[in-house]
Short mmCIF file of C-alpha atoms in Angstrom, two decimals:
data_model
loop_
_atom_site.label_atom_id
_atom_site.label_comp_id
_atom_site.label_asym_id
_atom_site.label_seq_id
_atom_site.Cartn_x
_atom_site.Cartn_y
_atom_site.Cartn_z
CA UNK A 1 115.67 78.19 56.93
CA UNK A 2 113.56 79.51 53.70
CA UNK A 3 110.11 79.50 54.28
CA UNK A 4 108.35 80.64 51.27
CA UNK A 5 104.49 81.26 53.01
CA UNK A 6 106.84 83.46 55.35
CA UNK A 7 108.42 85.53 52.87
CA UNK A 8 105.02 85.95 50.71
CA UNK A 9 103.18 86.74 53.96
CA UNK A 10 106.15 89.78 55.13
CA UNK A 11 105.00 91.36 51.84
CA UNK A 12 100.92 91.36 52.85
CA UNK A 13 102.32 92.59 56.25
CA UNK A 14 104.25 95.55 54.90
CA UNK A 15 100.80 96.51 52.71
CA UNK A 16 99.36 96.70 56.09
CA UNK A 17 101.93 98.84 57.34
CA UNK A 18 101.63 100.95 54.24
CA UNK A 19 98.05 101.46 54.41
CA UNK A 20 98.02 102.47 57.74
CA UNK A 21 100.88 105.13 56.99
CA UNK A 22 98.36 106.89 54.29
CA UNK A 23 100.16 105.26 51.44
CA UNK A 24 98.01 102.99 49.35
CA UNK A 25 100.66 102.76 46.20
CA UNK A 26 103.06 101.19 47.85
CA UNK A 27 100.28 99.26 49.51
CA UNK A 28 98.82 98.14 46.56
CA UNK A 29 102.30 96.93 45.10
CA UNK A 30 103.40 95.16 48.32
CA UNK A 31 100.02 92.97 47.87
CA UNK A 32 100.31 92.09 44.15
CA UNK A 33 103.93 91.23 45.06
CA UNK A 34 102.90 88.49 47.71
CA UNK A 35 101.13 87.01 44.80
CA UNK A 36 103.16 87.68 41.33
CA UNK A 37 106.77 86.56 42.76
CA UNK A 38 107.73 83.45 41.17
CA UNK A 39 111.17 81.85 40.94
CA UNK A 40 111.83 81.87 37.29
CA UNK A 41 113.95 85.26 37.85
CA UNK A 42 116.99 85.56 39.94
CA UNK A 43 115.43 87.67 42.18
CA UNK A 44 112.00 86.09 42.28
CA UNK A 45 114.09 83.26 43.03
CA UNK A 46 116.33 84.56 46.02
CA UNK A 47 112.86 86.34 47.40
CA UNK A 48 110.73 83.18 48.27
CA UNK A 49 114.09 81.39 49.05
CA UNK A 50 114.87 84.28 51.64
CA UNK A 51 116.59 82.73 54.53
CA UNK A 52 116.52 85.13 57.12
CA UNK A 53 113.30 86.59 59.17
CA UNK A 54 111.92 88.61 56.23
CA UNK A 55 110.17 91.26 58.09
CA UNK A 56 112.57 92.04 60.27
CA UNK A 57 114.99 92.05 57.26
CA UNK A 58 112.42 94.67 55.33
CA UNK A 59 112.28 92.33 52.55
CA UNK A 60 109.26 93.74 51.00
CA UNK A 61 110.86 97.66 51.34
CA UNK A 62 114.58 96.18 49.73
CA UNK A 63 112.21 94.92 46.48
CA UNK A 64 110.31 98.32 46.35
CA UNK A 65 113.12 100.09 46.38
CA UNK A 66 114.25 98.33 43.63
CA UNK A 67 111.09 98.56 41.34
CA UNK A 68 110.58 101.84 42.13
CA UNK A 69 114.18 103.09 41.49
CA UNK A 70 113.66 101.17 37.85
CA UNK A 71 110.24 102.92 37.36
CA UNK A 72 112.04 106.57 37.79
CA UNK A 73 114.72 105.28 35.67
CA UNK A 74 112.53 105.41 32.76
CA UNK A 75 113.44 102.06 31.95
CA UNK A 76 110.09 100.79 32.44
CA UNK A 77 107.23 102.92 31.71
CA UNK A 78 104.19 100.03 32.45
CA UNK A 79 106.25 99.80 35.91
CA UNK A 80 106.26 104.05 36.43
CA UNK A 81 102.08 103.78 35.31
CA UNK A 82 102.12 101.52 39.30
CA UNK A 83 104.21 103.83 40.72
CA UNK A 84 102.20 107.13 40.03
CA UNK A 85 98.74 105.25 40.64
CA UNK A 86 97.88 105.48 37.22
CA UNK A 87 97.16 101.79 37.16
CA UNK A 88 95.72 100.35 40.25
CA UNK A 89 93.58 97.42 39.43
CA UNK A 90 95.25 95.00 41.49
CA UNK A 91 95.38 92.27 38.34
CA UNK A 92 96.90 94.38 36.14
CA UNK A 93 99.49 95.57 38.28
CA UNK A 94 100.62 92.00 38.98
CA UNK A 95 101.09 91.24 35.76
CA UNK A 96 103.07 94.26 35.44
CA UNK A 97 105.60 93.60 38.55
CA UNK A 98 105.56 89.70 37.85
CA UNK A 99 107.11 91.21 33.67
CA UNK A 100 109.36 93.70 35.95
CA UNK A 101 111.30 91.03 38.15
CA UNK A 102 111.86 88.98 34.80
CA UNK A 103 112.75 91.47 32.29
CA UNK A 104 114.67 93.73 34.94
CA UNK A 105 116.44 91.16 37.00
CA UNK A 106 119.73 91.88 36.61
CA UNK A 107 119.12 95.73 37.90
CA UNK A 108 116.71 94.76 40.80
CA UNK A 109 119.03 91.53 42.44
CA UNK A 110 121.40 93.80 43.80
CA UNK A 111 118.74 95.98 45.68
CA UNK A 112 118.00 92.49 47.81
CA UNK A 113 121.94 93.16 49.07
CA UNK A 114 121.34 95.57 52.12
CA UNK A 115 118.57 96.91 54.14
CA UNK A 116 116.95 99.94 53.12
CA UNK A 117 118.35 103.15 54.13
CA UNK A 118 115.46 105.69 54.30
CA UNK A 119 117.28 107.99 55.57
CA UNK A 120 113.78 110.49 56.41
CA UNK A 121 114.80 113.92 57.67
CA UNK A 122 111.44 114.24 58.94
CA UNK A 123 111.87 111.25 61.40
CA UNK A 124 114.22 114.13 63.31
CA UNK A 125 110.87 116.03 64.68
CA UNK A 126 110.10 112.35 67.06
CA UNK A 127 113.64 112.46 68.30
CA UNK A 128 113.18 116.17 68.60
CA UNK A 129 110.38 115.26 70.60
CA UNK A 130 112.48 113.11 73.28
CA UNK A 131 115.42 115.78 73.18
CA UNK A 132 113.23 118.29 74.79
CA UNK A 133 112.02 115.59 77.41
CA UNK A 134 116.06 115.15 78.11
CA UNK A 135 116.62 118.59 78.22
CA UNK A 136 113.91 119.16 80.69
CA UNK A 137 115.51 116.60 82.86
CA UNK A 138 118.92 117.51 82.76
CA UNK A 139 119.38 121.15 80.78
CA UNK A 140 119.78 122.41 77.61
CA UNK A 141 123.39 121.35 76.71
CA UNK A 142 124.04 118.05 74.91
CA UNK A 143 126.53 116.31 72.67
CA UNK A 144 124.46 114.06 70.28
CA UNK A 145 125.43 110.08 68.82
CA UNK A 146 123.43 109.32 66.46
CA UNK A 147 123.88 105.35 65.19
CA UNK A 148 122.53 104.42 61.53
CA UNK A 149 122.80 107.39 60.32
CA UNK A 150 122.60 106.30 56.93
CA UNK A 151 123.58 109.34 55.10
CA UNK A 152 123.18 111.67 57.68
CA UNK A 153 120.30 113.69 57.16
CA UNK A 154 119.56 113.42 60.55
CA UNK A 155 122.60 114.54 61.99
CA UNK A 156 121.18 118.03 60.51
CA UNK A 157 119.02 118.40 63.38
CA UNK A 158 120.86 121.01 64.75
CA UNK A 159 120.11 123.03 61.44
CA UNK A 160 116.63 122.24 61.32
CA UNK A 161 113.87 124.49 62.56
CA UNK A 162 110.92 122.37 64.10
CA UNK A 163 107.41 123.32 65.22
CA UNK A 164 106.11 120.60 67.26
CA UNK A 165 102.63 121.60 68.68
CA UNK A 166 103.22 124.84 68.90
CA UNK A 167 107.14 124.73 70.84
CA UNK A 168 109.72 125.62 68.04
CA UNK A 169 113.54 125.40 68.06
CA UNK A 170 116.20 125.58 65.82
CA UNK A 171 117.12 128.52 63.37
CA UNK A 172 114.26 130.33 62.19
CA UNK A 173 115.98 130.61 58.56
CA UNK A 174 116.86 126.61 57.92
CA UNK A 175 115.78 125.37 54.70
CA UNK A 176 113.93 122.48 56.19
CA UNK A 177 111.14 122.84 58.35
CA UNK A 178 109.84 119.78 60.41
CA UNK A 179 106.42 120.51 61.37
CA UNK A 180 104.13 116.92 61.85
CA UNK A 181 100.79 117.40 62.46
CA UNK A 182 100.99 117.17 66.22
CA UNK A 183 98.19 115.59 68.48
CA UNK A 184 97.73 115.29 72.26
CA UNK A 185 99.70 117.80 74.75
CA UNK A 186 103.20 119.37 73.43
CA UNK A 187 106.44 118.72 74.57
CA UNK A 188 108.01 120.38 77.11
CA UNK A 189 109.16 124.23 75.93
CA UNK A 190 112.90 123.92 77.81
CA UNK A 191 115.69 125.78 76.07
CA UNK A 192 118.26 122.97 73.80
CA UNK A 193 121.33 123.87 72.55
CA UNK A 194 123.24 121.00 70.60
CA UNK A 195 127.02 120.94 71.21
CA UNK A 196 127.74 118.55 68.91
CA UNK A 197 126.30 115.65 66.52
CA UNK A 198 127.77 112.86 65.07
CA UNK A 199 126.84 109.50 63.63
CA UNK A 200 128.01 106.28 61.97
CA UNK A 201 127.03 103.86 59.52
CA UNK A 202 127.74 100.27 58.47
CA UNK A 203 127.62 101.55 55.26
CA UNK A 204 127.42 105.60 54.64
CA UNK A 205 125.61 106.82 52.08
CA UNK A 206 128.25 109.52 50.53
CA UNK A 207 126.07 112.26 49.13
CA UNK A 208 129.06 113.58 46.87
CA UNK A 209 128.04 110.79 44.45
CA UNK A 210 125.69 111.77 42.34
CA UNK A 211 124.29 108.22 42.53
CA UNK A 212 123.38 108.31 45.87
CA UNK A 213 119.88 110.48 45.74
CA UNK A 214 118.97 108.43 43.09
CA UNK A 215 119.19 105.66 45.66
CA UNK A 216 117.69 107.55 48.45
CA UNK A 217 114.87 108.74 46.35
CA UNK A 218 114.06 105.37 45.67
CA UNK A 219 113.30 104.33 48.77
CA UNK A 220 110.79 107.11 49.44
CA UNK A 221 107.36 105.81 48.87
CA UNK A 222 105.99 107.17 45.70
CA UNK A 223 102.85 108.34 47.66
CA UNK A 224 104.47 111.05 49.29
CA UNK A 225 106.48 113.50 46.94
CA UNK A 226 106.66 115.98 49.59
CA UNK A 227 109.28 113.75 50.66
CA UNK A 228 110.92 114.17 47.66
CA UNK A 229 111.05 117.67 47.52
CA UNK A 230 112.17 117.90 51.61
CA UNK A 231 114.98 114.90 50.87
CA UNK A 232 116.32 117.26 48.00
CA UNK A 233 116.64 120.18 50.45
CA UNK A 234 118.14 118.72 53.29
CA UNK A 235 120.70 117.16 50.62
CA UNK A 236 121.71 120.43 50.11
CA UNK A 237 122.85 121.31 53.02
CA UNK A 238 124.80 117.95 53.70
CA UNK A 239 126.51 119.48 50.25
CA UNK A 240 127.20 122.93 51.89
CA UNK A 241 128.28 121.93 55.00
CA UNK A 242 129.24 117.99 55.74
CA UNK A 243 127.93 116.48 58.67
CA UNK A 244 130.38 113.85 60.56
CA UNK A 245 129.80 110.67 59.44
CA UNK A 246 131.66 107.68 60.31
CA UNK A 247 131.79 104.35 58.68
CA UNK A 248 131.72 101.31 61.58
CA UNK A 249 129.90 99.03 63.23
CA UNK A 250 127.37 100.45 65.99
CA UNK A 251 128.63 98.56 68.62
CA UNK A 252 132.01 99.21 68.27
CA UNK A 253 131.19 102.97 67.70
CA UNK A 254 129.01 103.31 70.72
CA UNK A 255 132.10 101.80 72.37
CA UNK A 256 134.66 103.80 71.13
CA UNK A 257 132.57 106.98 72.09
CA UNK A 258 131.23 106.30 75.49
CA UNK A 259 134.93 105.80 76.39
CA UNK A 260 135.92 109.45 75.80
CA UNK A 261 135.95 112.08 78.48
CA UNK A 262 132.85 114.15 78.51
CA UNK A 263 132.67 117.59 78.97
CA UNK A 264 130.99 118.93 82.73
CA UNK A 265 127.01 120.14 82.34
CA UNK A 266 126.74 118.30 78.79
CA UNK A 267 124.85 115.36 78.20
CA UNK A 268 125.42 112.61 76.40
CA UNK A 269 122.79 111.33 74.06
CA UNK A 270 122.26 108.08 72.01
CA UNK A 271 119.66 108.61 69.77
CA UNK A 272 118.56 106.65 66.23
CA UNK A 273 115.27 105.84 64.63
CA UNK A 274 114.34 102.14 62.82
CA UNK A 275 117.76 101.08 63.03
CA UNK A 276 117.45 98.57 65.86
CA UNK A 277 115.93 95.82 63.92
CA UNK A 278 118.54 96.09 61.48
CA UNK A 279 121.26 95.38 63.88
CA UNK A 280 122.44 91.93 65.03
CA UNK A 281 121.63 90.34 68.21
CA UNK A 282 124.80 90.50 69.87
CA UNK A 283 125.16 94.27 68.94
CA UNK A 284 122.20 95.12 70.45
CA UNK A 285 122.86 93.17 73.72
CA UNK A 286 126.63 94.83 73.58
CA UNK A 287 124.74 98.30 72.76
CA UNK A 288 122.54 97.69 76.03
CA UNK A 289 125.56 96.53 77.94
CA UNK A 290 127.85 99.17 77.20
CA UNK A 291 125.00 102.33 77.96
CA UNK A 292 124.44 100.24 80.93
CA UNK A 293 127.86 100.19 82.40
CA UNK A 294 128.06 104.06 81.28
CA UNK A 295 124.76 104.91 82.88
CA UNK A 296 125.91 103.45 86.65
CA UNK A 297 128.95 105.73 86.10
CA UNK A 298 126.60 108.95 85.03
CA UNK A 299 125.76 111.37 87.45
CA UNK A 300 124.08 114.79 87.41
CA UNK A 301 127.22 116.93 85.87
CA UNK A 302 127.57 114.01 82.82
CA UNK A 303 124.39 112.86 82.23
CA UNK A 304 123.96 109.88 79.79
CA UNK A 305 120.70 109.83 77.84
CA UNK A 306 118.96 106.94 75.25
CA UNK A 307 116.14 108.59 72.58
CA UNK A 308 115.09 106.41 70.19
CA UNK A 309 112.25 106.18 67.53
CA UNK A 310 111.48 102.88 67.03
CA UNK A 311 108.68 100.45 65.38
CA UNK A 312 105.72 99.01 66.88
CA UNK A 313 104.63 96.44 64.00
CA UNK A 314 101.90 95.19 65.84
CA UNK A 315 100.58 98.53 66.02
CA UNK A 316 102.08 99.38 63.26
CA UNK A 317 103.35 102.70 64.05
CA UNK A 318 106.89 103.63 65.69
CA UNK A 319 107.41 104.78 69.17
CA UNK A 320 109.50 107.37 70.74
CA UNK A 321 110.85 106.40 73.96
CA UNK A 322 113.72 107.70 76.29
CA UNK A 323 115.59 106.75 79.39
CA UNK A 324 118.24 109.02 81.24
CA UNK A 325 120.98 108.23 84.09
CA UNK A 326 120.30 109.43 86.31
CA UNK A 327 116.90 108.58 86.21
CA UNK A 328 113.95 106.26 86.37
CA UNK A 329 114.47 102.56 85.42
CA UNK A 330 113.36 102.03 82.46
CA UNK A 331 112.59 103.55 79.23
CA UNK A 332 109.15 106.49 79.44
CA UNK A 333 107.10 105.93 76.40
CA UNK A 334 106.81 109.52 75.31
CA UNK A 335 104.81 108.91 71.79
CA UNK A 336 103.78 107.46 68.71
CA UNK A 337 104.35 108.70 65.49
CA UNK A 338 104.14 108.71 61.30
CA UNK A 339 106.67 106.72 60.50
CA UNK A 340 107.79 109.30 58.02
CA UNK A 341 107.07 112.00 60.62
CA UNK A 342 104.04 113.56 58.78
CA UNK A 343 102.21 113.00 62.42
CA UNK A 344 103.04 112.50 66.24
CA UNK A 345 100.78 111.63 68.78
CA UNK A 346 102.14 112.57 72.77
CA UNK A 347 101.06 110.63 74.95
CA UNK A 348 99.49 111.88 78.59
CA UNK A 349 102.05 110.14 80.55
CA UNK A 350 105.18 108.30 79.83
CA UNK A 351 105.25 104.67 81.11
CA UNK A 352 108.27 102.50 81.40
CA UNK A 353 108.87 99.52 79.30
CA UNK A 354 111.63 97.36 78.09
CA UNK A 355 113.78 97.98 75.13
#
């Protein structure tokens, strides 16, 4: 049921978030948004009449996405003055966004659609992070599933080269380097070599049209052009060399590839990063049943391994958590991190929690 205090309220909770990620544009716009919606646009209209949970929906990051796709269009130069923190007193940039959703809202409706798909190549450095802790468990060699993949930029993480506190891997000449600012003890130094990656999406992102980094770039908080600049280069790549990218639903994926035969000394890893919230409840319960029933048939020559990167919103940070089979019960609470990657935090000792 719509619940317009809710949906006002998800946008003051995503300013939170945004502030405590270092990024007080977007912080600034998600506040004078919980206050300058008003139904007399489409889209003003369809926001406070949200029906679902609007935080867990992203809400707030579908509508800045939209604005800030129409500010880099040029279309709206008042709208780009918010966007570069020219203008930042918060009455005057209310006024502006409040003009936006009325004179724009044919172009911004359709970004309410789908979820987000920030698609952050620097997110790969936390599941980096719990790759290392799986291949200390159970050896370097490892066949990778990566769910959400959005438009795939993750599944480069066999190209990237990361420096995480010090312990680097992957090819010393990549055109992307991942390096967060790291804090507490590194992860473990334990040779990885990736087999294989491959991902799926609900809804792929195809890089081939020309369209699609204008979309991408658009959801990249306009706070952080570094971003920019690393989205651009790992886009490149995607264009040299494809990445394998299905379109389907995760559960039915995850199905689909748990059932094929797995090669001796190789482990098999789930991995994604803020996808989870995005997916329905019974795919997550079949997601969890399925690794599961795969994990009680795992043993030491086919391990089965879970890394995730996933978000904490009342700490507001994500986490990076894994579990192995064979293993402990339970998924060890490895770290928290940026949830753009620009930091991770290890933490002392991994605890198990729930999923």
């Amino acid at each position: 049921m719509a619940n317009e205090a809710a949906n006002r309220e998800a946008f003051l909770i995503q300013q939170g978030y945004c502030a405590a990620m270092d990024a007080p544009i977007t912080a600034r716009i998600c506040a004078a948004m919980a206050a300058c919606v008003t139904p007399e646009s489409r889209t003003g209209s369809r926001i406070l009449n949200w029906p679902g949970e609007p935080t867990a929906d992203a809400l707030p990051l579908r509508t800045v996405g939209g604005l800030h796709a129409l500010a880099q269009s040029g279309a709206a130069p008042e709208l780009a003055r918010v966007f570069s923190g020219e203008l930042v007193d918060p009455d005057a940039v209310a006024i502006v966004l409040a003009d936006a959703l009325i004179r724009h809202d044919a172009a911004l409706l359709p970004w309410l659609d789908g979820p987000p798909q920030t698609n952050e190549p620097a997110r790969s450095g936390a599941l980096m992070t719990g790759l290392l802790e799986i291949a200390r468990r159970h050896g370097p060699r490892m066949e990778l599933l990566e769910i959400g993949s959005s438009a795939g930029l993750n599944l480069l993480i066999d190209r990237y080269r990361f420096d995480l506190g010090g312990v680097t891997v992957g090819p010393c000449d990549s055109p992307v380097t991942i390096r967060p600012e790291w804090r507490g003890p590194p992860p473990p130094d334990v040779p990885i070599r990736i087999e294989s990656v491959r991902g799926c999406d609900v809804r792929p992102i195809d890089l081939s049209d020309p369209a699609a980094q204008t979309r991408l770039a658009a959801y990249i908080w306009a706070d952080q052009p570094e971003r920019q600049a690393r989205l651009e280069r790992a886009i490149a790549m995607i264009r040299e060399r494809p990445v394998r990218l299905d379109a389907a639903d995760a559960a039915d994926w995850i199905d689909a590839r748990l059932a094929e035969p797995q090669d001796d000394g190789v482990t098999r890893v789930l991995m994604h990063s803020v996808v989870w919230q995005y997916l329905p409840e019974s795919g997550r319960q079949r997601i969890e049943a399925a690794m599961a029933r795969a994990g009680a048939n795992a043993g030491p020559q086919r391990p089965l391994a879970w890394v995730m990167m996933e978000p904490d919103r009342v700490r507001q940070r994500q986490e990076v958590r894994v579990r192995s089979w064979p293993g402990p019960e339970g998924f060890a609470l490895l770290a928290s991190a940026h949830a753009h990657g620009q930091w991770i935090e290890a933490i002392e000792t991994g605890g198990a929690d729930q999923l």
